[in-house]
């Protein structure tokens, strides 16, 4: 099976007369953990580049519903601001400004949701690691109900955590990502019909509406990639093999009004679909650019000899 793992660095000797670059020091400690950049994770020790899981999903599995969501947000924003839009339409300068403001309505909404989701993840990570809650979130009334329901989930389902925000990678298939957490829960295990100490992969979602929308099949595909990762990095930078992880994960849907845990299949059959998505993403990033060539033209007729 092909892989997108790439070796970083030059493939030919430097040209004569060029100054050889000083070799970078070998990374130690947490610096050994690959970090995402421009859709890739780079292993600083080996030079391997591993495609980012979220990039694979965005390129290989577009969310068609987002197109309609963006249209709805734009329409709602326009209706809520008709006087402003009407007056702005009378002047070319203000018309352009209003147009730019309106067409970015869905982006602003997306950024707002991302900010909330990021803050919730920060607080959850601090709780899991036994660290102080980030000062910026201590008195945030918007974040507080999310955290309250997360703590309820932990208590009611008797959850203990094995890892949080862990970078994991699969060198064979050429990808890496950061999972939300690995956990154990005797009550979840009982519902899944598995031993109480089984490791389960988990993911938190904060968007949508509780019990209506906000958890989608893509979550299972994403977690299947994490479940099939070969290695993970501890916080001190040590690379370790991942323990066996159950083929059903849990998606925790957190909203201000409550929480719901959803089982998410992430076994071999779902992973096979992730690899299909990855193949599409690889095509979009590479081969697709050379599939269609330049337009063909008829050769210029040769002039008859005089």
XYZ file of C-alpha atoms in Angstrom:
306
model
C 0.000 0.000 0.000
C 1.352 3.443 -0.856
C 2.226 5.945 1.825
C 2.618 9.695 1.973
C 5.459 9.483 4.462
C 8.220 11.705 3.117
C 11.832 12.121 4.054
C 12.740 15.730 4.670
C 16.082 17.131 3.586
C 18.169 17.399 0.456
C 18.437 14.516 -1.985
C 21.598 15.720 -3.732
C 24.973 16.949 -2.567
C 25.350 20.728 -2.140
C 26.822 22.587 -5.061
C 30.536 23.295 -4.925
C 31.403 26.542 -3.225
C 28.182 26.770 -1.219
C 28.466 27.083 2.497
C 27.199 23.957 4.197
C 24.413 24.659 6.668
C 25.172 23.991 10.289
C 23.388 20.837 11.383
C 20.546 21.499 13.806
C 21.027 20.019 17.269
C 19.245 16.746 17.924
C 15.937 17.568 19.644
C 15.454 16.383 23.197
C 12.567 16.256 25.646
C 9.209 17.640 24.484
C 10.878 19.060 21.362
C 10.829 15.503 20.004
C 7.026 15.600 19.716
C 5.930 16.272 16.110
C 3.908 19.477 15.733
C 1.418 20.311 12.980
C 2.405 22.795 10.297
C 0.786 23.391 6.911
C -1.112 20.113 6.979
C 1.780 17.918 8.125
C 3.434 16.626 11.288
C 7.217 16.410 11.044
C 9.232 13.934 13.101
C 12.338 15.949 13.964
C 14.354 12.849 14.785
C 13.713 10.865 11.606
C 12.735 13.622 9.183
C 9.502 11.809 8.310
C 6.539 13.980 7.337
C 3.142 12.579 8.272
C -0.072 13.977 6.780
C -2.349 15.628 9.334
C -5.569 13.680 9.979
C -7.807 16.762 9.996
C -6.269 17.913 6.713
C -6.932 14.494 5.195
C -10.581 14.702 6.252
C -11.089 18.258 5.004
C -9.576 17.478 1.584
C -10.954 13.987 1.130
C -14.348 14.241 2.826
C -15.918 17.672 2.204
C -18.815 18.676 4.447
C -21.584 19.511 2.002
C -23.887 20.589 4.820
C -21.538 23.486 5.590
C -22.441 25.095 2.268
C -26.112 25.267 3.274
C -25.183 26.326 6.811
C -23.106 29.209 5.443
C -25.989 30.275 3.207
C -28.429 30.204 6.117
C -26.104 32.274 8.312
C -25.660 34.850 5.547
C -29.415 35.084 4.924
C -30.167 35.442 8.637
C -27.506 38.132 9.028
C -28.926 40.055 6.068
C -32.482 39.964 7.428
C -31.284 41.087 10.854
C -29.455 44.070 9.351
C -31.684 45.272 6.513
C -31.560 49.015 7.388
C -27.753 48.972 7.430
C -27.536 47.068 4.158
C -30.112 49.290 2.454
C -28.350 52.522 3.421
C -24.930 51.096 2.554
C -26.099 50.124 -0.922
C -26.495 53.807 -1.877
C -22.785 54.610 -1.671
C -20.102 52.680 -3.595
C -17.579 52.743 -0.731
C -20.015 51.691 1.990
C -21.577 49.178 -0.410
C -18.222 47.392 -0.773
C -17.697 47.459 2.991
C -21.178 46.031 3.644
C -20.664 43.365 0.994
C -17.411 42.215 2.584
C -18.988 42.230 6.047
C -22.001 40.187 4.913
C -20.089 37.585 2.923
C -17.904 36.878 5.951
C -20.857 36.319 8.299
C -20.421 32.538 8.324
C -16.672 32.894 8.921
C -17.270 35.053 11.991
C -19.765 32.519 13.323
C -17.343 29.672 12.676
C -14.570 31.553 14.485
C -16.849 32.144 17.473
C -17.644 28.438 17.702
C -13.992 27.519 17.293
C -13.020 29.868 20.116
C -15.543 28.252 22.459
C -14.494 24.757 21.431
C -10.824 25.590 21.905
C -11.426 27.056 25.350
C -13.456 24.022 26.430
C -10.701 21.690 25.230
C -8.099 23.738 27.141
C -10.056 23.476 30.383
C -10.747 19.757 29.910
C -7.063 19.108 29.271
C -6.087 21.028 32.407
C -8.571 18.982 34.453
C -7.341 15.670 33.058
C -3.714 16.577 33.772
C -4.460 17.960 37.227
C -3.237 21.403 36.202
C -4.725 24.817 37.078
C -7.481 25.990 34.776
C -6.110 28.643 32.379
C -6.631 32.059 33.943
C -8.423 33.376 30.854
C -11.229 30.831 31.387
C -11.637 30.976 35.170
C -14.528 33.446 35.185
C -15.872 32.826 31.693
C -19.634 32.409 32.097
C -19.939 31.084 28.545
C -17.495 28.237 29.236
C -18.722 27.355 32.747
C -21.744 25.197 31.754
C -19.634 23.135 29.355
C -17.185 22.341 32.135
C -19.970 21.556 34.597
C -21.413 18.968 32.211
C -17.990 17.528 31.447
C -17.399 16.953 35.162
C -20.824 15.327 35.406
C -19.876 12.973 32.590
C -16.638 12.036 34.370
C -18.443 11.372 37.659
C -21.552 9.653 36.341
C -19.690 7.348 33.953
C -16.774 6.762 36.360
C -14.199 7.911 33.841
C -10.444 7.807 34.364
C -8.106 9.182 31.736
C -5.022 7.559 30.264
C -3.927 10.391 27.967
C -5.008 13.845 26.842
C -4.212 15.770 23.655
C -1.713 13.084 22.659
C 0.040 13.250 19.296
C -0.159 9.848 17.605
C 1.170 8.632 14.281
C 1.096 5.819 11.769
C 4.332 5.647 9.778
C 3.105 2.804 7.587
C 0.158 4.813 6.240
C 1.856 8.191 6.582
C -0.412 10.195 8.891
C -0.493 11.720 12.367
C -2.925 13.640 14.545
C -3.792 14.720 18.055
C -6.479 12.700 19.825
C -8.623 14.303 22.521
C -8.165 11.580 25.113
C -7.887 7.901 25.951
C -10.048 6.751 28.842
C -11.325 3.834 30.868
C -14.883 3.660 32.159
C -16.514 0.590 33.721
C -19.945 1.966 32.876
C -19.125 2.610 29.233
C -17.434 -0.790 29.105
C -20.579 -2.422 30.467
C -22.648 -0.791 27.731
C -20.149 -1.968 25.110
C -19.964 -5.472 26.602
C -16.194 -5.354 27.134
C -13.854 -5.697 30.155
C -14.017 -2.767 32.565
C -10.363 -1.793 32.106
C -10.495 -1.601 28.293
C -8.958 1.550 26.796
C -11.435 3.647 24.786
C -10.656 6.576 22.492
C -12.740 9.693 23.114
C -13.533 12.955 21.374
C -15.404 16.074 22.502
C -17.766 18.058 20.267
C -19.229 21.393 21.349
C -21.225 22.540 18.306
C -24.744 21.906 17.064
C -27.795 21.218 19.207
C -27.921 18.626 21.955
C -29.765 15.515 20.834
C -30.438 16.958 17.368
C -27.189 17.639 15.517
C -23.518 18.134 16.223
C -22.148 14.577 16.080
C -21.471 13.119 12.646
C -19.982 9.985 11.079
C -16.746 11.850 10.388
C -15.981 11.611 14.120
C -15.807 7.826 13.861
C -13.556 8.006 10.813
C -11.260 10.434 12.613
C -11.101 8.246 15.721
C -10.432 5.166 13.593
C -7.264 6.879 12.386
C -6.205 7.550 15.975
C -7.091 4.023 17.070
C -4.924 2.571 14.302
C -1.952 4.799 15.068
C 1.205 2.823 15.723
C 2.849 5.165 18.216
C 2.141 8.087 20.498
C 4.302 10.699 22.207
C 4.273 11.261 25.950
C 4.563 14.810 27.217
C 8.261 14.363 27.907
C 8.811 13.548 24.234
C 9.151 9.790 24.659
C 7.697 7.837 21.743
C 5.760 4.744 22.815
C 3.637 2.063 21.129
C -0.060 2.626 21.711
C -1.982 0.130 23.846
C -4.826 -1.908 22.330
C -7.861 0.373 21.916
C -11.457 -0.820 21.610
C -13.161 -0.714 18.224
C -15.919 1.546 19.557
C -15.019 4.999 20.808
C -17.115 7.624 22.554
C -18.022 11.085 21.281
C -18.937 13.403 24.148
C -21.369 16.047 22.921
C -21.128 18.991 25.307
C -23.585 21.865 25.166
C -24.595 24.534 27.681
C -27.834 22.641 28.376
C -26.251 19.244 29.057
C -24.199 16.390 27.641
C -24.714 13.175 25.698
C -22.120 10.426 25.084
C -22.433 8.680 21.717
C -20.790 5.384 20.725
C -18.753 5.733 17.545
C -17.565 2.748 15.526
C -13.855 3.066 14.767
C -12.841 -0.507 13.931
C -11.114 -1.990 10.922
C -14.059 -1.445 8.561
C -14.238 2.258 9.398
C -10.453 2.577 9.149
C -10.629 1.129 5.636
C -12.896 4.050 4.752
C -10.421 6.489 6.313
C -7.755 5.110 3.986
C -10.150 5.667 1.080
C -10.676 9.268 2.224
C -6.905 9.627 2.488
C -6.471 8.389 -1.080
C -8.910 11.071 -2.274
C -7.058 13.712 -0.243
C -3.744 12.576 -1.717
C -5.262 12.849 -5.185
C -6.549 16.367 -4.494
C -3.167 17.480 -3.173
C -1.082 15.887 -5.907
C -2.191 13.999 -9.003
C -5.322 16.110 -9.594
C -3.129 19.041 -10.603
C -1.749 17.147 -13.602
C -4.820 15.191 -14.748
C -5.996 17.884 -17.175
C -3.368 19.166 -19.566
C -3.178 22.311 -21.671
C -5.811 22.875 -24.341
C -4.937 21.255 -27.656
C -4.493 23.276 -30.833
C -4.137 22.160 -34.402
C -0.619 22.387 -35.791
C 0.088 25.375 -37.996
C -0.176 24.265 -41.665
C 3.160 24.298 -43.411
C 3.374 26.775 -46.195
C 3.762 25.223 -49.554
C 7.175 25.652 -51.074
C 7.385 28.648 -53.312
